[in-house]
Coordinates of C-alpha atoms in Angstrom, one line a residue:
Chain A
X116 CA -12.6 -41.9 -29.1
X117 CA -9.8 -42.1 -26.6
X118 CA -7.4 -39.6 -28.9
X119 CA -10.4 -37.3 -28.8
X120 CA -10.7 -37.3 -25.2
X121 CA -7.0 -36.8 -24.4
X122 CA -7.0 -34.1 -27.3
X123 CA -10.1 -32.5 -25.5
X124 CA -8.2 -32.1 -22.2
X125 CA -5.3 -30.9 -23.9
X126 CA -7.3 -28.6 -25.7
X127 CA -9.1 -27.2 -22.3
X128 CA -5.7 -27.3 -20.7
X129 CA -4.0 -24.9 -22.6
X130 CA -7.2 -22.3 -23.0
X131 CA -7.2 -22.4 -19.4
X132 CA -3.6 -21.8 -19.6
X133 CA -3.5 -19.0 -21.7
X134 CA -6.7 -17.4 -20.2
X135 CA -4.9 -17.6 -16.4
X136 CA -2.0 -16.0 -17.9
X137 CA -3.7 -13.2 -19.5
X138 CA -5.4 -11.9 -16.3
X139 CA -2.1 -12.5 -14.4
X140 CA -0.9 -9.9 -16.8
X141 CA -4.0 -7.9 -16.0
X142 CA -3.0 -8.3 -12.5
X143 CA 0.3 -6.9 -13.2
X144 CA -0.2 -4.3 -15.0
X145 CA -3.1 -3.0 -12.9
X146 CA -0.8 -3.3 -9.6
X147 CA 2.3 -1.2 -12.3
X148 CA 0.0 1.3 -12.7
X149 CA 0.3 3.0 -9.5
X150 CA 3.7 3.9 -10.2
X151 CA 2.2 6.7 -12.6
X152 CA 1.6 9.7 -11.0
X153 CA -1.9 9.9 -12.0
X154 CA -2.8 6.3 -10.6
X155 CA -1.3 7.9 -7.5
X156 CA -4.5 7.5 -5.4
X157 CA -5.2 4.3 -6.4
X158 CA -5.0 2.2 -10.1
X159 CA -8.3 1.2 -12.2
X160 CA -9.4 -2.8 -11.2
X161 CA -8.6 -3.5 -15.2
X162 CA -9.4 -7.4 -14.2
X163 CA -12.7 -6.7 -13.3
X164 CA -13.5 -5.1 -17.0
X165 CA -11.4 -8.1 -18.6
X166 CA -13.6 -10.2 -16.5
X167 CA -16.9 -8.7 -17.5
X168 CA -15.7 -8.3 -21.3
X169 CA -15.0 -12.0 -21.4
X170 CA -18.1 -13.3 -19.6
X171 CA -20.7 -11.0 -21.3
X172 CA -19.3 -9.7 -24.4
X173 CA -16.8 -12.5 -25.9
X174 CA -19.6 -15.3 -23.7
X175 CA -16.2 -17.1 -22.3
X176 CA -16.8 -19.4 -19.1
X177 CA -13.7 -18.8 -17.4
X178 CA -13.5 -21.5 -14.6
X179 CA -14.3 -20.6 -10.8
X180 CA -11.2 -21.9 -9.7
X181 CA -9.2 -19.6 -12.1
X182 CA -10.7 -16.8 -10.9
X183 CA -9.6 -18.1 -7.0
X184 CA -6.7 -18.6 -7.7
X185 CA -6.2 -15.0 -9.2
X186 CA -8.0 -13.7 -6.2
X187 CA -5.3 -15.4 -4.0
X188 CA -2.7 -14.1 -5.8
X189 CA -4.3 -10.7 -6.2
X190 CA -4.3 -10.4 -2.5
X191 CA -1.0 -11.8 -2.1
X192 CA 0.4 -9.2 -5.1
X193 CA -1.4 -6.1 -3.1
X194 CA -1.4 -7.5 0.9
X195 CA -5.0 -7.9 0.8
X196 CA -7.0 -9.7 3.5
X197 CA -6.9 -13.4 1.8
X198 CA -10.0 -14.2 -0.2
X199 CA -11.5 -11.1 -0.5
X200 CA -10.3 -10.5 -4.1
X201 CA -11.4 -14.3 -4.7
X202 CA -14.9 -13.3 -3.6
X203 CA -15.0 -10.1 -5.3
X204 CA -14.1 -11.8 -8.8
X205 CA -16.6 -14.6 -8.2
X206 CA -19.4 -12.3 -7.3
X207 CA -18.0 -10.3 -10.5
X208 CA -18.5 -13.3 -12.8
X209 CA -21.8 -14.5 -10.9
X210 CA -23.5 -11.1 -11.6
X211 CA -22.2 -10.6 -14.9
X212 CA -23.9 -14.0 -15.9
X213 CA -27.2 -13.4 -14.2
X214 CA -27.7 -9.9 -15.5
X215 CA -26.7 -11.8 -19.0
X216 CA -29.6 -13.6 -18.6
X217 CA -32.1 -11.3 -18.6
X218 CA -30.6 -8.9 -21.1
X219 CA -30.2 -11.5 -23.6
X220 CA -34.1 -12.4 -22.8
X221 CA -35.1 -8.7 -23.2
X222 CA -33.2 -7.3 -26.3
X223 CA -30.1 -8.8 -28.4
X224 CA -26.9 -7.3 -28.4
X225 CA -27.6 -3.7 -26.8
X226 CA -24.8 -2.6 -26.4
X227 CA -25.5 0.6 -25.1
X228 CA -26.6 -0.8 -21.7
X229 CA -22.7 -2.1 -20.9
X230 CA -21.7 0.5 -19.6
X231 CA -24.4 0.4 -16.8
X232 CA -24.7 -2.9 -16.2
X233 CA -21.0 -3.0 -15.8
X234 CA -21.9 0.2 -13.5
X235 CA -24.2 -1.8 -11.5
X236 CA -22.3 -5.1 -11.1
X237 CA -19.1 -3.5 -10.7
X238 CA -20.3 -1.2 -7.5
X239 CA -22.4 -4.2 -5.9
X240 CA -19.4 -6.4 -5.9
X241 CA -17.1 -3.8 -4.8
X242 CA -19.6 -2.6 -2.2
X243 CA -19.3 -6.3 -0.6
X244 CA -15.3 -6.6 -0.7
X245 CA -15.4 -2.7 0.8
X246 CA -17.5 -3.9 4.1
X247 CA -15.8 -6.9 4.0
X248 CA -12.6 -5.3 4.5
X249 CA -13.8 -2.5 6.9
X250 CA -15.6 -5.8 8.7
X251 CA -12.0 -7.2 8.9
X252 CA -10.1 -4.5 10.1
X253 CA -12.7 -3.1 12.2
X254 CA -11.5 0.9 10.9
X255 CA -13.6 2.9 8.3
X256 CA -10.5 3.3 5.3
X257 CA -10.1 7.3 3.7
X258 CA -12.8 7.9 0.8
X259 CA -11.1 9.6 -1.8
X260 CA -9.3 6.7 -3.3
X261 CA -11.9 4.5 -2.6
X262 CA -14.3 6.9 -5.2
X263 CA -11.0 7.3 -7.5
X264 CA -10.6 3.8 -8.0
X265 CA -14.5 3.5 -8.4
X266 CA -14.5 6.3 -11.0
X267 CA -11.1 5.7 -12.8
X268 CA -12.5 2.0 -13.6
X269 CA -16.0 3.4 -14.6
X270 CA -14.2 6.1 -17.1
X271 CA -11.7 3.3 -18.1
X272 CA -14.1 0.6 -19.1
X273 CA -15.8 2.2 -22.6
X274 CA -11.8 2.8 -23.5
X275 CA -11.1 -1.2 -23.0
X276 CA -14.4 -2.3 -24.8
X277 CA -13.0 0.0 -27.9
X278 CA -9.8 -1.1 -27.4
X279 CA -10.8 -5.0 -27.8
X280 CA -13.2 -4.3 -30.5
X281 CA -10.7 -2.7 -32.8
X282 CA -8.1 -5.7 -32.2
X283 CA -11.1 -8.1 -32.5
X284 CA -12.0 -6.1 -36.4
X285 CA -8.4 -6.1 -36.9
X286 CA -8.1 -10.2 -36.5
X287 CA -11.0 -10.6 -38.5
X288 CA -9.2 -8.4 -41.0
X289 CA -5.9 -10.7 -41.1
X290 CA -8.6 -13.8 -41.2
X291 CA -10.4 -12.8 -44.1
Chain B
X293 CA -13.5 -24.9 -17.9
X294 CA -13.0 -22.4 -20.6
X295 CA -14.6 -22.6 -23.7
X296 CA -15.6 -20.4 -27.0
X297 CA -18.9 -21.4 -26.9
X298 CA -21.7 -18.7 -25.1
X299 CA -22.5 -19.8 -22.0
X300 CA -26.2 -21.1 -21.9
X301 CA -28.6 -21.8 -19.0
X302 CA -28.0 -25.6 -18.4
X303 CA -24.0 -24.6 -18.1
X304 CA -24.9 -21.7 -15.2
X305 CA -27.4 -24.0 -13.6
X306 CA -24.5 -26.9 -13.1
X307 CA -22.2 -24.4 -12.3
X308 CA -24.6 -22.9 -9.6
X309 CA -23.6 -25.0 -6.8
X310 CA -19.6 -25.0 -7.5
X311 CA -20.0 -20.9 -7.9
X312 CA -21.6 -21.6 -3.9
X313 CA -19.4 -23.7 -2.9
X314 CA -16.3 -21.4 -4.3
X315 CA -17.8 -18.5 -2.4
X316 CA -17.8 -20.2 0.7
X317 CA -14.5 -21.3 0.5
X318 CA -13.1 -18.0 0.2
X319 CA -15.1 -16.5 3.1
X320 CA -13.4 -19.6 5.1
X321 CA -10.1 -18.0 3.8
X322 CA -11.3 -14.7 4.4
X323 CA -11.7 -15.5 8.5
X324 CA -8.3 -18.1 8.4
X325 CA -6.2 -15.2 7.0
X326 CA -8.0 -12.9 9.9
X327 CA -6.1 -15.7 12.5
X328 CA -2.8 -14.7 11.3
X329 CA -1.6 -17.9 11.2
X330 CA 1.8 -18.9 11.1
X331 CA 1.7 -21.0 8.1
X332 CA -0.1 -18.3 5.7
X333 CA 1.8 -15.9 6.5
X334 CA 4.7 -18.8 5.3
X335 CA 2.7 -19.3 2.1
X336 CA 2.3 -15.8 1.4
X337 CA 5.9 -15.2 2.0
X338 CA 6.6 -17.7 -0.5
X339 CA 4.0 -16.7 -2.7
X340 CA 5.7 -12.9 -2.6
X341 CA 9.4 -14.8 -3.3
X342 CA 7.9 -16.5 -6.0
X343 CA 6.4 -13.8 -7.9
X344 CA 8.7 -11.1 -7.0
X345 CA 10.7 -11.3 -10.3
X346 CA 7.5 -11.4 -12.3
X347 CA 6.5 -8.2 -10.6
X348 CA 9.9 -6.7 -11.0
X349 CA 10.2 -7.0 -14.9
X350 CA 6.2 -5.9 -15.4
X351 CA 6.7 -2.5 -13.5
X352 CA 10.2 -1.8 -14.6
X353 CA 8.3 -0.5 -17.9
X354 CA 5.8 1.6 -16.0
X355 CA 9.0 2.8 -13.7
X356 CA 10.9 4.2 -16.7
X357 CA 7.8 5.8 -18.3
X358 CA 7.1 7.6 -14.8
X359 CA 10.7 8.7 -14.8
X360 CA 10.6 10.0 -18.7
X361 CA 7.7 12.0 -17.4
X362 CA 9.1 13.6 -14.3
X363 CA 12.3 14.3 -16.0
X364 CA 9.9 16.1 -18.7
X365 CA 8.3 18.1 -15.9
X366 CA 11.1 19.1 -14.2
X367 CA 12.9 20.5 -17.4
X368 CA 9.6 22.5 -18.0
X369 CA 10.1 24.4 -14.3
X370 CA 14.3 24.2 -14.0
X371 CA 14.4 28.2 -14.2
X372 CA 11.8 28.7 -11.4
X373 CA 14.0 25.6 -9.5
X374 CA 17.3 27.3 -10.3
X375 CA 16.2 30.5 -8.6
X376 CA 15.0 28.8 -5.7
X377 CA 18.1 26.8 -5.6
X378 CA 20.3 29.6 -5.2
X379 CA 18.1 31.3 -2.4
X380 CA 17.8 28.2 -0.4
X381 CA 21.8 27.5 -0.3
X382 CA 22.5 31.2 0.6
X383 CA 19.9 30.7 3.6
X384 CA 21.5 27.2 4.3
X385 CA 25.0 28.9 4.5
X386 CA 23.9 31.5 7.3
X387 CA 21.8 28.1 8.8
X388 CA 25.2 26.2 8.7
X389 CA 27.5 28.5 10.0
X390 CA 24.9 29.2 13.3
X391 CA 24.6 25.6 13.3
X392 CA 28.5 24.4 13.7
X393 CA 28.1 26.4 17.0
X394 CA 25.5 24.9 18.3
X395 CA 26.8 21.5 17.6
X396 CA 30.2 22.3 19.6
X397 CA 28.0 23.6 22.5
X398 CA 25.9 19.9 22.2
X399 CA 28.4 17.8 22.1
X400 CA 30.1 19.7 25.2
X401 CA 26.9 19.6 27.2
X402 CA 26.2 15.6 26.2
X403 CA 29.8 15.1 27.0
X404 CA 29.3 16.6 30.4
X405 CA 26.1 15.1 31.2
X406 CA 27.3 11.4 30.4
X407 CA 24.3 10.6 27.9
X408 CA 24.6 7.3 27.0
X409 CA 25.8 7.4 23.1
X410 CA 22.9 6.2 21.0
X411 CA 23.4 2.6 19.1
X412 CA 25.4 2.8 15.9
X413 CA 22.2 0.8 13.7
X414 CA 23.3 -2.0 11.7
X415 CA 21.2 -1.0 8.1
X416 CA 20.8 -3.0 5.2
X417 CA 19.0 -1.8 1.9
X418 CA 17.1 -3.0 -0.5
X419 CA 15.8 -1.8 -3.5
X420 CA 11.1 -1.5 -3.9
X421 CA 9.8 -3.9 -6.1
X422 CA 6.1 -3.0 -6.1
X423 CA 4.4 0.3 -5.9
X424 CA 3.0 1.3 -2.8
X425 CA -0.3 -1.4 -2.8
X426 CA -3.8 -1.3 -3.2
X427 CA -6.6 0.9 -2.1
X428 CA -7.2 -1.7 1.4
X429 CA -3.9 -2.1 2.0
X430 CA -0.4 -0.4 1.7
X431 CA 2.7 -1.8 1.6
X432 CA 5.3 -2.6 -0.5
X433 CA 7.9 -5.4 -1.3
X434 CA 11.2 -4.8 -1.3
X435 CA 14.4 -7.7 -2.4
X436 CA 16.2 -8.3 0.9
X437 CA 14.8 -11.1 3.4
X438 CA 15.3 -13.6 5.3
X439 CA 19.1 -14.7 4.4
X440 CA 20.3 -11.0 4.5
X441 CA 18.7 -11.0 8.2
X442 CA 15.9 -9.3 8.1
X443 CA 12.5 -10.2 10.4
X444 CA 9.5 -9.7 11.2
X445 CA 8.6 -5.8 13.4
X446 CA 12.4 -4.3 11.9
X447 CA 11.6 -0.4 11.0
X448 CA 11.9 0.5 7.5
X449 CA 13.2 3.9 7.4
X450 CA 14.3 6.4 4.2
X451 CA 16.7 9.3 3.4
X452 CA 13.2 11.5 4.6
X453 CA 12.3 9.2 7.3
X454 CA 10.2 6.9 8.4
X455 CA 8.1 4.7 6.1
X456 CA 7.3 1.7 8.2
X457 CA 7.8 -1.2 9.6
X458 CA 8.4 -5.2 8.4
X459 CA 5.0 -7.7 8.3
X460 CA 6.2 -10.3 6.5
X461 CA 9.6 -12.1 5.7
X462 CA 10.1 -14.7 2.6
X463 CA 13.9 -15.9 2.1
X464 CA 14.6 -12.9 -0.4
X465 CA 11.4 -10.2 -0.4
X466 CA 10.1 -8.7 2.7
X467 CA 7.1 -6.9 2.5
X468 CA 6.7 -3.5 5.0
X469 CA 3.6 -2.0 6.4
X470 CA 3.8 1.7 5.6
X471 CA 2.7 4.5 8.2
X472 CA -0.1 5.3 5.6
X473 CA -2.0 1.9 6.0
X474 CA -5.2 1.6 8.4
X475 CA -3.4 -0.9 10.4
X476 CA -0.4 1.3 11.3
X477 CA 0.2 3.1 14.5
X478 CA 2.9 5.2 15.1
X479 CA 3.5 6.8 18.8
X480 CA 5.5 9.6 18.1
X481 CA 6.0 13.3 19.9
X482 CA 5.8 16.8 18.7
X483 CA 9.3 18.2 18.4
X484 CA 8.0 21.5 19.1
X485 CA 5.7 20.9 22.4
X486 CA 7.3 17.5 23.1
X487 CA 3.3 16.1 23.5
X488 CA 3.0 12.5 23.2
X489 CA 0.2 10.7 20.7
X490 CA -0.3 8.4 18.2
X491 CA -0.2 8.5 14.2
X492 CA -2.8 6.0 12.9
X493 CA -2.7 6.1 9.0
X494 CA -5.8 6.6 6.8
X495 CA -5.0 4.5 3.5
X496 CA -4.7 7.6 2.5
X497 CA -2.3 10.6 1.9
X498 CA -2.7 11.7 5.6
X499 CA -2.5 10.6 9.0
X500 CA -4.8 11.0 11.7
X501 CA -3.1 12.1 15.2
X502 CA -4.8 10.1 18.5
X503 CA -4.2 10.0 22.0
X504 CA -3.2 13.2 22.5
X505 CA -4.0 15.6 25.4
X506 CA -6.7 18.2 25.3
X507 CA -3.8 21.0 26.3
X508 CA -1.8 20.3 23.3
X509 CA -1.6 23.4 21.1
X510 CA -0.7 22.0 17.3
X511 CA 1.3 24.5 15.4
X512 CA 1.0 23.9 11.4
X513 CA 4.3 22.8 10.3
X514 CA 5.4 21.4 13.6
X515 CA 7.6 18.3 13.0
X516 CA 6.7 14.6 14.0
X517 CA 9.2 12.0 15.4
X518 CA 8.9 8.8 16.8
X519 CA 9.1 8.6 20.1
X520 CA 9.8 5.2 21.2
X521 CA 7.6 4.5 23.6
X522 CA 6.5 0.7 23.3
X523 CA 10.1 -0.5 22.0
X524 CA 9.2 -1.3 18.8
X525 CA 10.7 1.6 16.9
X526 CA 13.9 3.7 17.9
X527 CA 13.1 7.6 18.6
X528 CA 13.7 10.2 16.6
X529 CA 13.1 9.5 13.3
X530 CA 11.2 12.3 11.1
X531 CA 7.7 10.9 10.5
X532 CA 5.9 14.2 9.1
X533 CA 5.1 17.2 9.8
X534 CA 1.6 18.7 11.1
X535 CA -0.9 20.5 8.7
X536 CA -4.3 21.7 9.1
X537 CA -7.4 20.9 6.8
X538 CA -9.9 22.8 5.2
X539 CA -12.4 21.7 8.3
X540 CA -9.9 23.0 11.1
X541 CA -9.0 19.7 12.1
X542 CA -4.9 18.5 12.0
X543 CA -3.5 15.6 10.0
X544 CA 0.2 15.0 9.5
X545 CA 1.6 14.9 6.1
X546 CA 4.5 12.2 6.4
X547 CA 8.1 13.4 5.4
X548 CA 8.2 10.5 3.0
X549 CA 6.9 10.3 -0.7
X550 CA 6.0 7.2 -0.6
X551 CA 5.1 7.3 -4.1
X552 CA 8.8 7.8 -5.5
X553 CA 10.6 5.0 -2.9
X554 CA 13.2 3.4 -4.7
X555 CA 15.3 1.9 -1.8
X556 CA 14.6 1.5 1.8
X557 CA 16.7 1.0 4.7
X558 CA 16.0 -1.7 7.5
X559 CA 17.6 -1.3 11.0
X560 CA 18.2 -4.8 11.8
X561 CA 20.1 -4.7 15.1
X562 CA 17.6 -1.8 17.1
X563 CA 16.8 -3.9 20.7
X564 CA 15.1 -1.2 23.1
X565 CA 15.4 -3.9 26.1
X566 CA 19.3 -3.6 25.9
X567 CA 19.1 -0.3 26.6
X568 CA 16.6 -0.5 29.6
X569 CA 19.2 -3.3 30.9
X570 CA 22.7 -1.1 30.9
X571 CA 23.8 0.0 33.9
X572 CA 23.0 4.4 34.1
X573 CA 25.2 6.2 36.6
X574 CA 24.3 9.4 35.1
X575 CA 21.4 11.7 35.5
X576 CA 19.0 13.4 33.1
X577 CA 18.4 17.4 33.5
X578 CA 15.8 17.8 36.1
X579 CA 12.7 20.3 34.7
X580 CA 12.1 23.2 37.3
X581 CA 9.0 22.8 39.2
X582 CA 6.4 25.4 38.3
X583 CA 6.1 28.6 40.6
X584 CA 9.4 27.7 42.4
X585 CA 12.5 30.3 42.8
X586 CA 15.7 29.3 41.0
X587 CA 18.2 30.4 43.1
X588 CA 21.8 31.2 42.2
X589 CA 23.9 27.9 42.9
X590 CA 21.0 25.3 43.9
X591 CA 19.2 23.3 41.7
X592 CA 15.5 22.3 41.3
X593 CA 16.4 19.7 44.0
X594 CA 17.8 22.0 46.5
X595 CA 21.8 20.5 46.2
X596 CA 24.4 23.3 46.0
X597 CA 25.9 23.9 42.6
X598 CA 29.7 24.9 42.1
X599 CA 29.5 25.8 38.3
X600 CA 28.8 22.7 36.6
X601 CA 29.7 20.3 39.4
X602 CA 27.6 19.2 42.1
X603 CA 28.3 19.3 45.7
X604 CA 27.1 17.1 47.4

């Protein structure tokens, strides 16, 4: 019982582990990006996608404090205003679940509907970090790399779902 | 936290109230951080030390790739570039030879007005970790802080000129506001008109110009510098240069690509106060009242001139 229970928190330790380090690389490579001239404007949010993907598609529970603590250091990474990247993950996660819900109680596995859910959640989470942020520094930002940022993550996201789904087959592959 | 299993309803309800309490936690943050108080801005100093290399070795990949491809596009157009080249050294060695002149003719005239020599600026550089930041903010880190002097308002200038000015100082990264973010303010003067305003960036490739008088005439291509005024940058340094947009309205297009900065310069020692303080026996040129006859030997203020000397 007691090696169970101490295996069980070992067990949750390191998936937490190896989930906070593979958005910190998300993190990374999405704050890289803008050293490519095309990400000039501004780079796609690929933690938001990873975030989705995770929550809706692969059904992982990644831990609210996680996703906090990546917000922090989101915001430290890219100067943010502190916390807004925190709440803009959490509302991320939050939607993604609720809108899970009443998918899953309509139709199973349609997965033609990602792609606007992840549309809808994506822009109502953003929309609340954006007047958030003009709410903090009192000054309406430029538009166009608001809506490229927006749009590169929108054209993005179908790419990343392929992307995983081939290295998901591919697993299964070396499994069977 | 994490587990393979789908999430169900009973997990989301129990996790209800934590998501609450989460989201309330970082809109405290959200209003602390707005206090700018001393010991974030220690813990995000620290948090920018400690991730610094981690940054460093994830966009050294992405760096080299972005070089690979500019080297490609530059071979593709190294004809038309040669050509240009060659055009633009013959026109800089009619520019130069004008120029060395000039320059004699300066120095004589500073020489015999007694202008106070400028500060030598004591510079250190360090080399940009990070690419220029996010879409709400823009800055960038760069390896020097704290133990190599640096603090907290010292201007971060480039080979092309300005790019900003330091925010925040950890023991080895420093992180600088660029002229581009929302939060940046810039007075600066039009070389050509010598007008006075402000540059307030626009998180975006522009910046807006403020404060400046309704009998300013912009000229497109007209050159930006700072001007001083407020002592928190030196004058003079190239900011941009004025363009017009498609609406009729100016911007000014800053001299630096911020997107290619690989090092960046901080003056360390630049104190406007210790200028105000030293003793001036000299005198600046005196601008000639409007509608008023210059005549031959008395100046604007009505002494007698002998030359260059005055009589007094």
């Amino acid at each position: 019982m007691n090696t169970n229970y101490v295996f069980d928190i070992f067990s949750n330790f390191s998936k937490n582990l190896f989930f906070f380090i593979i958005l910190f690389i998300c993190i990374n490579i999405e704050s890289s990006l803008k050293a490519l001239t095309f990400f000039e404007q501004a780079s796609p949010s690929i933690l938001s996608i990873i975030l989705y993907i995770c929550v809706r598609k692969l059904s992982i529970n990644i831990s609210n404090l996680m996703l906090f603590t990546l917000g922090i250091l989101y915001d430290v990474l890219f100067a943010g205003n502190l916390g807004t990247s925190s709440l803009f993950f959490l509302l991320i996660k939050y939607m993604t679940q609720h809108i899970n819900l009443k998918h899953n109680n309509n139709n199973n596995n349609n997965n033609n509907k990602d792609w606007i859910y992840f549309t809808i959640i994506f822009i109502s989470s953003f929309f609340i970090k954006f007047i958030f942020n003009i709410f903090l520094n009192m000054k309406i930002p430029d538009f166009s790399p608001i809506l490229f940022h927006l749009g590169i993550t929108l054209i993005i996201f179908p790419f990343i779902v392929v992307g995983i789904k081939i290295i998901y087959f591919v697993t299964k592959l070396i499994k069977n | 936290m994490v587990s393979g299993k789908p999430s169900n309803n009973k997990s989301l309800k129990s996790g209800n109230n934590f998501n609450i309490v989460m989201i309330l936690l970082c809109l405290f943050l959200v209003f602390l951080g707005k206090f700018d108080l001393i010991a974030i801005r220690s813990i995000k100093a620290f948090l920018s030390d400690f991730l610094a290399p981690v940054i460093f070795v994830f966009n050294k990949p992405v760096n080299e790739i972005a070089d690979v491809l500019d080297r490609v596009k530059s071979v593709s157009s190294l004809r038309d570039e040669n050509i240009r080249m060659k055009s633009e050294i013959r026109r800089l060695k009619v520019w130069k030879s004008k120029k060395e002149n000039q320059v004699l003719e300066f120095l004589e005239l500073k020489e015999l007005l007694k202008v106070i020599p400028e500060n030598t600026y004591d510079i250190i550089t360090g080399r940009v970790i990070t690419a220029p930041g996010g879409i709400f903010a823009n800055t960038v880190l760069i390896n020097v802080g704290k133990k190599d002097g640096i603090s907290v308002g010292q201007t971060a200038v480039s080979s092309y000129g300005l790019v900003g000015y330091v925010v925040n100082v950890g023991l080895s990264t420093s992180r600088i506001l660029l002229v581009i973010d929302i939060n940046s303010m810039i007075p600066v003067y039009f070389t050509g008109s010598n007008w006075p305003a402000v540059v307030q960036g626009l998180n975006g490739e522009f910046l807006k110009i403020k404060f400046l008088s309704n009998e300013a005439n912009l000229i497109e291509g007209e050159h930006i510098q700072t001007s001083g005024h407020g002592g928190m940058l030196p004058s003079g340094i190239s900011v941009g240069i004025v363009v017009k947009s498609y609406s009729g309205s100016y911007y000014v297009k800053p001299s630096v690509n911020f997107q290619r900065l690989t090092y960046v310069s901080i003056i360390k020692n630049f104190n406007a106060k210790q200028d105000v303080n030293k003793t001036f026996n000299s005198y600046a040129p005196m601008q000639m009242p409007k509608g008023s006859i210059g005549l031959k030997g008395i100046n604007s203020s009505g002494t007698r001139v002998k030359g260059s000397v005055i009589v007094e």
